[in-house]
Short mmCIF file of C-alpha atoms and ligand atoms in Angstrom, two decimals:
data_model
loop_
_atom_site.label_atom_id
_atom_site.label_comp_id
_atom_site.label_asym_id
_atom_site.label_seq_id
_atom_site.Cartn_x
_atom_site.Cartn_y
_atom_site.Cartn_z
CA UNK A 1 94.24 38.40 147.56
CA UNK A 2 95.93 39.26 143.72
CA UNK A 3 98.59 36.30 143.04
CA UNK A 4 101.80 36.95 140.93
CA UNK A 5 100.61 34.46 138.04
CA UNK A 6 97.11 36.46 137.46
CA UNK A 7 98.79 39.82 136.50
CA UNK A 8 100.71 40.89 133.52
CA UNK A 9 104.08 41.56 134.76
CA UNK A 10 105.95 41.81 130.75
CA UNK A 11 108.43 44.53 131.54
CA UNK A 12 107.56 45.52 134.56
CA UNK A 13 109.97 46.76 137.36
CA UNK A 14 108.65 44.55 140.58
CA UNK A 15 109.89 45.01 144.12
CA UNK A 16 109.60 41.71 145.93
CA UNK A 17 109.62 40.78 149.69
CA UNK A 18 111.02 37.64 150.60
CA UNK A 19 112.48 35.99 153.52
CA UNK A 20 115.80 34.75 152.97
CA UNK A 21 116.71 35.27 156.73
CA UNK A 22 118.66 32.21 156.47
CA UNK A 23 121.85 30.95 158.78
CA UNK A 24 125.23 31.93 158.08
CA UNK A 25 128.58 31.15 159.24
CA UNK A 26 131.81 32.72 158.16
CA UNK A 27 129.73 34.24 154.89
CA UNK A 28 128.63 30.62 153.73
CA UNK A 29 124.88 29.63 153.83
CA UNK A 30 124.62 27.09 156.08
CA UNK A 31 120.76 25.98 155.07
CA UNK A 32 119.28 27.74 152.02
CA UNK A 33 115.69 26.17 152.33
CA UNK A 34 114.54 29.71 152.57
CA UNK A 35 116.63 31.05 149.65
CA UNK A 36 115.07 27.96 147.52
CA UNK A 37 111.31 28.51 148.73
CA UNK A 38 111.64 32.08 146.84
CA UNK A 39 112.60 30.37 143.75
CA UNK A 40 109.31 29.99 142.19
CA UNK A 41 108.26 33.62 142.12
CA UNK A 42 112.13 34.72 141.13
CA UNK A 43 111.95 32.14 138.00
CA UNK A 44 108.20 32.91 137.01
CA UNK A 45 109.12 36.88 136.75
CA UNK A 46 112.63 36.55 135.07
CA UNK A 47 111.02 34.14 132.58
CA UNK A 48 108.09 36.87 131.93
CA UNK A 49 110.97 39.49 131.31
CA UNK A 50 110.52 41.27 134.76
CA UNK A 51 113.23 43.10 136.45
CA UNK A 52 113.42 42.17 140.45
CA UNK A 53 114.21 44.29 143.23
CA UNK A 54 114.41 41.66 146.55
CA UNK A 55 114.07 42.83 149.99
CA UNK A 56 114.67 40.77 152.85
CA UNK A 57 115.83 41.15 156.41
CA UNK A 58 118.50 38.86 158.33
CA UNK A 59 119.04 38.55 162.18
CA UNK A 60 118.59 41.49 164.23
CA UNK A 61 120.94 44.01 163.49
CA UNK A 62 120.72 47.18 165.12
CA UNK A 63 118.50 49.99 163.09
CA UNK A 64 120.16 52.64 161.25
CA UNK A 65 123.53 51.51 161.15
CA UNK A 66 125.44 48.68 158.84
CA UNK A 67 126.81 45.77 160.35
CA UNK A 68 128.85 43.35 158.04
CA UNK A 69 127.76 40.11 160.28
CA UNK A 70 124.28 40.93 159.32
CA UNK A 71 124.81 41.46 155.57
CA UNK A 72 122.93 40.12 152.84
CA UNK A 73 125.84 39.59 150.51
CA UNK A 74 126.71 35.91 151.31
CA UNK A 75 122.64 35.53 150.29
CA UNK A 76 123.50 37.52 147.25
CA UNK A 77 126.25 35.45 145.99
CA UNK A 78 124.38 31.87 147.21
CA UNK A 79 121.57 33.04 145.00
CA UNK A 80 123.73 34.14 141.72
CA UNK A 81 125.06 30.63 142.13
CA UNK A 82 121.55 28.73 142.12
CA UNK A 83 119.96 31.02 139.52
CA UNK A 84 123.32 31.05 136.89
CA UNK A 85 122.92 35.08 136.69
CA UNK A 86 124.28 37.72 138.80
CA UNK A 87 122.23 38.99 141.70
CA UNK A 88 123.69 42.73 142.22
CA UNK A 89 123.58 43.92 146.24
CA UNK A 90 122.00 47.09 146.35
CA UNK A 91 123.41 49.15 149.39
CA UNK A 92 120.37 51.71 149.91
CA UNK A 93 116.90 52.09 148.94
CA UNK A 94 118.00 55.67 148.11
CA UNK A 95 120.79 54.13 145.46
CA UNK A 96 120.26 55.17 141.65
CA UNK A 97 121.22 51.76 140.73
CA UNK A 98 117.92 50.70 141.57
CA UNK A 99 116.11 48.84 138.21
CA UNK A 100 119.10 51.56 135.99
CA UNK A 101 122.07 48.55 135.64
CA UNK A 102 122.25 45.51 133.57
CA UNK A 103 121.04 43.14 136.12
CA UNK A 104 117.56 41.68 135.74
CA UNK A 105 117.50 40.98 139.56
CA UNK A 106 119.12 42.98 142.41
CA UNK A 107 118.86 42.40 146.01
CA UNK A 108 118.47 45.34 148.55
CA UNK A 109 121.00 45.25 151.80
CA UNK A 110 119.23 43.96 154.78
CA UNK A 111 115.68 45.98 155.46
CA UNK A 112 116.86 46.08 158.70
CA UNK A 113 119.24 48.24 158.83
CA UNK A 114 117.28 51.20 157.50
CA UNK A 115 115.06 53.60 159.51
CA UNK A 116 111.63 52.69 160.11
CA UNK A 117 111.34 49.11 159.46
CA UNK A 118 110.63 48.14 162.64
CA UNK A 119 107.93 50.85 163.50
CA UNK A 120 106.02 50.41 160.05
CA UNK A 121 106.93 53.91 159.26
CA UNK A 122 104.61 55.20 156.14
CA UNK A 123 107.73 57.22 154.89
CA UNK A 124 110.13 53.91 154.44
CA UNK A 125 107.11 52.07 153.27
CA UNK A 126 106.09 54.41 150.85
CA UNK A 127 109.52 54.75 149.51
CA UNK A 128 109.76 50.87 148.80
CA UNK A 129 106.34 51.20 147.34
CA UNK A 130 107.61 53.56 144.72
CA UNK A 131 110.87 51.99 143.68
CA UNK A 132 108.91 50.14 141.37
CA UNK A 133 105.37 49.29 139.66
CA UNK A 134 104.30 46.30 141.58
CA UNK A 135 105.17 45.40 145.07
CA UNK A 136 105.08 41.28 145.25
CA UNK A 137 105.19 40.02 148.94
CA UNK A 138 106.09 36.51 148.89
CA UNK A 139 107.83 36.60 152.61
CA UNK A 140 105.17 34.26 154.62
CA UNK A 141 107.82 33.65 157.37
CA UNK A 142 107.21 37.48 158.27
CA UNK A 143 103.45 37.96 157.67
CA UNK A 144 102.90 38.16 161.07
CA UNK A 145 104.76 41.21 161.50
CA UNK A 146 103.45 44.82 160.98
CA UNK A 147 106.73 46.60 159.81
CA UNK A 148 107.50 48.69 156.84
CA UNK A 149 108.11 46.14 154.00
CA UNK A 150 105.82 43.66 155.50
CA UNK A 151 102.86 46.39 155.54
CA UNK A 152 102.83 49.69 155.02
CA UNK A 153 104.49 49.03 151.36
CA UNK A 154 101.80 46.63 150.52
CA UNK A 155 99.21 49.39 151.48
CA UNK A 156 101.22 52.35 149.94
CA UNK A 157 101.94 50.34 146.91
CA UNK A 158 100.29 50.98 143.11
CA UNK A 159 99.77 47.45 142.98
CA UNK A 160 100.36 44.57 145.30
CA UNK A 161 99.82 41.01 144.92
CA UNK A 162 101.01 37.84 146.65
CA UNK A 163 103.92 35.73 145.46
CA UNK A 164 104.13 31.97 144.80
CA UNK A 165 105.28 30.79 147.82
CA UNK A 166 102.62 33.05 150.03
CA UNK A 167 99.73 31.82 147.82
CA UNK A 168 101.08 28.05 148.21
CA UNK A 169 101.28 28.47 152.32
CA UNK A 170 97.83 30.45 152.20
CA UNK A 171 95.86 27.75 150.14
CA UNK A 172 97.30 24.41 152.15
CA UNK A 173 97.12 26.47 155.78
CA UNK A 174 93.57 27.54 154.93
CA UNK A 175 92.78 23.79 154.15
CA UNK A 176 94.10 22.96 157.70
CA UNK A 177 92.36 25.59 159.14
CA UNK A 178 89.02 25.43 158.11
CA UNK A 179 88.38 23.16 155.65
CA UNK A 180 89.61 19.94 157.54
CA UNK A 181 88.76 16.44 157.42
CA UNK A 182 88.00 14.72 160.63
CA UNK A 183 88.91 13.19 162.92
CA UNK A 184 91.61 15.97 163.24
CA UNK A 185 94.78 15.79 165.44
CA UNK A 186 97.46 18.00 166.40
CA UNK A 187 100.57 16.95 168.03
CA UNK A 188 102.06 19.71 170.09
CA UNK A 189 105.36 19.76 171.54
CA UNK A 190 108.82 22.07 172.45
CA UNK A 191 109.07 24.27 175.29
CA UNK A 192 106.76 26.10 176.49
CA UNK A 193 103.04 26.20 176.44
CA UNK A 194 103.25 29.65 176.78
CA UNK A 195 104.23 30.08 172.99
CA UNK A 196 101.91 28.26 171.60
CA UNK A 197 99.00 28.90 174.30
CA UNK A 198 96.73 30.22 171.75
CA UNK A 199 97.24 27.72 169.15
CA UNK A 200 96.59 25.09 171.95
CA UNK A 201 93.17 26.66 172.78
CA UNK A 202 91.94 26.67 169.34
CA UNK A 203 93.24 23.72 168.18
CA UNK A 204 91.40 22.32 171.65
CA UNK A 205 88.20 23.91 169.96
CA UNK A 206 88.30 21.77 166.92
CA UNK A 207 90.63 18.94 167.23
CA UNK A 208 89.56 15.14 168.49
CA UNK A 209 92.89 14.75 170.39
CA UNK A 210 95.87 16.61 171.15
CA UNK A 211 98.99 15.18 171.49
CA UNK A 212 101.59 16.64 173.90
CA UNK A 213 105.24 16.32 174.00
CA UNK A 214 108.39 18.17 175.25
CA UNK A 215 108.15 20.80 177.89
CA UNK A 216 104.74 21.29 177.04
CA UNK A 217 103.46 17.49 178.00
CA UNK A 218 105.92 18.48 181.30
CA UNK A 219 103.81 21.29 181.83
CA UNK A 220 100.75 19.20 181.62
CA UNK A 221 101.66 16.19 183.52
CA UNK A 222 102.49 18.83 186.40
CA UNK A 223 98.82 20.04 186.13
CA UNK A 224 97.45 16.54 185.81
CA UNK A 225 99.11 16.22 189.92
CA UNK A 226 102.11 14.09 189.19
CA UNK A 227 105.79 15.06 189.96
CA UNK A 228 107.79 16.14 187.68
CA UNK A 229 110.52 16.86 189.65
CA UNK A 230 113.43 19.30 187.79
CA UNK A 231 111.71 18.99 184.49
CA UNK A 232 111.03 22.03 182.26
CA UNK A 233 107.75 23.44 183.10
CA UNK A 234 105.96 26.51 183.37
CA UNK A 235 104.04 27.38 186.56
CA UNK A 236 102.30 30.34 185.51
CA UNK A 237 100.65 28.10 183.12
CA UNK A 238 99.46 25.20 185.37
CA UNK A 239 96.19 27.17 186.04
CA UNK A 240 95.07 27.25 181.85
CA UNK A 241 96.92 23.82 181.73
CA UNK A 242 94.29 22.32 184.16
CA UNK A 243 91.46 23.66 182.19
CA UNK A 244 92.17 22.61 179.11
CA UNK A 245 93.20 19.11 180.47
CA UNK A 246 89.58 19.31 181.88
CA UNK A 247 88.14 19.27 178.06
CA UNK A 248 90.00 15.53 177.77
CA UNK A 249 91.26 16.01 174.52
CA UNK A 250 95.09 16.06 175.89
CA UNK A 251 96.76 12.82 175.53
CA UNK A 252 99.47 12.94 178.17
CA UNK A 253 102.25 10.58 177.56
CA UNK A 254 102.45 7.60 180.12
CA UNK A 255 105.88 6.75 179.83
CA UNK A 256 109.03 9.04 179.55
CA UNK A 257 112.89 8.98 179.54
CA UNK A 258 114.09 10.92 182.13
CA UNK A 259 117.85 12.02 183.19
CA UNK A 260 119.78 13.73 186.10
CA UNK A 261 121.18 16.17 183.44
CA UNK A 262 121.10 17.21 180.12
CA UNK A 263 124.42 15.51 178.98
CA UNK A 264 122.66 12.09 179.91
CA UNK A 265 123.88 11.39 183.62
CA UNK A 266 121.80 8.37 184.60
CA UNK A 267 119.27 7.97 181.74
CA UNK A 268 116.01 5.87 182.86
CA UNK A 269 112.83 4.78 181.36
CA UNK A 270 110.03 5.61 183.95
CA UNK A 271 106.21 5.83 184.07
CA UNK A 272 105.17 9.45 184.80
CA UNK A 273 103.80 8.31 188.56
CA UNK A 274 107.32 7.34 189.18
CA UNK A 275 109.61 10.66 188.62
CA UNK A 276 111.73 11.72 191.42
CA UNK A 277 112.61 15.17 192.64
CA UNK A 278 116.18 15.24 191.05
CA UNK A 279 114.71 13.86 187.48
CA UNK A 280 114.25 15.61 184.41
CA UNK A 281 111.72 14.33 181.84
CA UNK A 282 113.71 14.87 178.29
CA UNK A 283 111.91 12.68 176.19
CA UNK A 284 108.89 10.31 175.77
CA UNK A 285 107.69 6.79 174.84
CA UNK A 286 105.30 6.98 171.94
CA UNK A 287 102.22 4.81 172.65
CA UNK A 288 99.93 1.94 171.00
CA UNK A 289 96.63 4.16 171.41
CA UNK A 290 98.62 7.40 169.88
CA UNK A 291 100.03 5.31 166.53
CA UNK A 292 96.43 4.24 166.50
CA UNK A 293 95.35 7.61 166.71
CA UNK A 294 97.62 9.30 164.18
CA UNK A 295 97.08 6.22 161.82
CA UNK A 296 93.15 6.52 161.77
CA UNK A 297 93.42 10.63 161.81
CA UNK A 298 92.20 12.42 158.54
CA UNK A 299 94.00 15.72 159.38
CA UNK A 300 97.37 16.02 161.45
CA UNK A 301 98.53 19.45 162.67
CA UNK A 302 102.38 19.19 163.90
CA UNK A 303 104.53 21.91 165.45
CA UNK A 304 107.39 21.06 168.07
CA UNK A 305 109.66 18.10 169.26
CA UNK A 306 108.62 15.80 171.43
CA UNK A 307 112.03 15.66 173.42
CA UNK A 308 115.38 17.20 173.58
CA UNK A 309 116.22 15.69 170.15
CA UNK A 310 118.92 17.68 169.39
CA UNK A 311 120.82 15.11 171.70
CA UNK A 312 121.25 11.69 170.17
CA UNK A 313 120.20 10.05 173.68
CA UNK A 314 116.63 11.77 173.58
CA UNK A 315 115.71 11.47 170.29
CA UNK A 316 113.32 8.87 170.30
CA UNK A 317 110.24 10.52 170.62
CA UNK A 318 110.38 12.90 168.17
CA UNK A 319 111.94 10.15 165.77
CA UNK A 320 108.88 7.86 166.20
CA UNK A 321 105.98 10.30 166.06
CA UNK A 322 108.16 11.64 162.75
CA UNK A 323 107.73 8.29 161.51
CA UNK A 324 104.43 7.71 162.42
CA UNK A 325 103.06 11.25 160.69
CA UNK A 326 104.71 10.00 157.60
CA UNK A 327 103.34 6.74 157.36
CA UNK A 328 99.45 7.90 158.24
CA UNK A 329 97.33 8.57 155.02
CA UNK A 330 95.98 11.62 156.71
CA UNK A 331 96.49 15.18 155.02
CA UNK A 332 99.64 16.28 157.59
CA UNK A 333 100.75 20.00 157.96
CA UNK A 334 103.70 20.65 159.96
CA UNK A 335 105.56 24.25 160.66
CA UNK A 336 108.56 25.67 162.84
CA UNK A 337 111.90 25.67 162.63
CA UNK A 338 112.74 22.64 165.41
CA UNK A 339 109.77 20.59 163.45
CA UNK A 340 111.18 20.90 159.77
CA UNK A 341 114.63 19.95 161.31
CA UNK A 342 113.36 16.73 162.61
CA UNK A 343 111.54 16.07 159.74
CA UNK A 344 114.76 16.78 157.59
CA UNK A 345 116.69 14.33 159.84
CA UNK A 346 114.40 11.47 160.40
CA UNK A 347 111.88 11.36 157.51
CA UNK A 348 111.37 12.22 153.92
CA UNK A 349 109.54 15.58 153.83
CA UNK A 350 107.48 14.65 150.90
CA UNK A 351 105.56 12.41 153.29
CA UNK A 352 104.46 15.41 154.71
CA UNK A 353 101.54 16.74 152.81
CA UNK A 354 102.84 20.58 153.36
CA UNK A 355 105.84 21.96 155.22
CA UNK A 356 105.03 25.49 156.17
CA UNK A 357 107.92 27.76 155.93
CA UNK A 358 106.64 29.92 158.89
CA UNK A 359 107.46 29.50 162.47
CA UNK A 360 105.53 32.33 163.99
CA UNK A 361 103.70 33.01 161.08
CA UNK A 362 102.63 29.37 160.82
CA UNK A 363 101.45 29.53 164.67
CA UNK A 364 99.44 33.01 164.45
CA UNK A 365 97.57 31.39 161.00
CA UNK A 366 97.05 28.37 162.54
CA UNK A 367 95.49 30.10 165.86
CA UNK A 368 92.67 31.59 163.22
CA UNK A 369 94.12 35.19 163.28
CA UNK A 370 94.47 37.28 159.85
CA UNK A 371 98.62 37.98 159.52
CA UNK A 372 99.00 41.78 158.89
CA UNK A 373 100.53 41.28 155.56
CA UNK A 374 97.56 39.01 154.13
CA UNK A 375 94.98 41.51 155.33
CA UNK A 376 96.95 44.28 153.66
CA UNK A 377 97.21 42.23 150.52
CA UNK A 378 93.10 41.65 150.48
CA UNK A 379 92.50 45.30 151.12
CA UNK A 380 94.42 46.25 148.10
CA UNK A 381 92.88 43.63 146.32
CA UNK A 382 89.29 45.31 147.48
CA UNK A 383 90.50 48.71 146.52
CA UNK A 384 91.47 47.85 143.07
P1 AMP B 1 110.00 25.18 170.56
O1 AMP B 1 110.55 26.39 169.62
O2 AMP B 1 109.58 25.75 171.61
O3 AMP B 1 109.11 23.96 169.39
O4 AMP B 1 111.06 24.10 171.12
C1 AMP B 1 112.20 23.71 170.73
C2 AMP B 1 113.08 23.03 172.03
O5 AMP B 1 112.58 22.67 173.14
C3 AMP B 1 114.18 22.45 171.48
O6 AMP B 1 115.34 22.74 171.35
C4 AMP B 1 114.27 21.13 172.25
O7 AMP B 1 115.30 20.81 172.93
C5 AMP B 1 113.28 21.97 173.70
N1 AMP B 1 112.44 20.48 174.39
C6 AMP B 1 112.03 19.44 173.73
N2 AMP B 1 111.38 19.02 174.72
C7 AMP B 1 112.05 19.10 176.03
C8 AMP B 1 112.30 18.64 177.45
N3 AMP B 1 111.64 17.71 177.69
N4 AMP B 1 113.04 19.68 178.21
C9 AMP B 1 113.40 20.69 177.76
N5 AMP B 1 113.66 21.40 176.78
C10 AMP B 1 113.12 20.27 175.84
#
């Protein structure tokens, strides 16, 4: 993979695919983390007198229509403020303003407004690739999607390279995937086993222990033969959960927090043997053995909350596991939207070795898959 810093970009026109899919309300950016994550590549390019056309998606608009609520205008305005220069919004890839005005930095309207993005159209890919001299791919969060701006444009560009964020994600995640130090421990929480099954299966082959939480733990508790009452579980995953349990790496919670409702009616602490038919397991206790495992591990992978942490009544497990990971000397890597919001809520993110900006892309990378955009960048490197 060619990196942005290893090629001469002076006076070149860079088409840069970024992930600026940020939460918005009333035209205001609510959380600018993803915009800020793109700054190293943007600043490097501007410092080297290159011109930039940024490409990003935002939300899920229907293709072929402009829809104000999915416009990137608030993102262009926010970016202009933080880089202290005007980022011009461009309405279409056909616009003759592209690289043709006084602006050093432009942002194309939501790429998902244009026909062909979703189906990885060669026509749109070629159009994007031909807009500039170099295609820079820096959108790690969408690197698992085979779409025109994340795949076809890379393939059809004259020169394609990885931006600084992609390079950093690739380096840290590769270390956790291939060059990790044992003992390796994974903390996997969140709602459903099915969305993380491939990750759990992969981790089950390499990790010493897997600490489970959330709805995922409920499914394993049920597969182990305990009553889980009204708790969120996935019936269809019980068979596969039993198989994974038989390898002996999953650490089930011993004590949990139950309620009759999500709002917190009749909250009780219970051992998993004591769950009644009308109980819901909404949080768990981190046991002494889990603290010991985390403090003696050399590598920790974390994805997913331990309970319904959005509600203060059920945040203890997620808060305690965050603090234990922050205290550990292990190389720790975390990813996923809910996981990063727990980190921001309970600990200093600098106490985790690396926080990935990816959700789906993070999971697929850590399952050992080669992401389509990375595959296309590698092929381009070999071609060149
Ligand atoms: P995920 O996106 O798969 O990481 O799932 C995150 C969501 O799982 C969060 O919104 C949590 O509220 C939810 N969650 C965590 N633990 C539980 C639980 N025990 N029961 C129901 N939902 C849960």
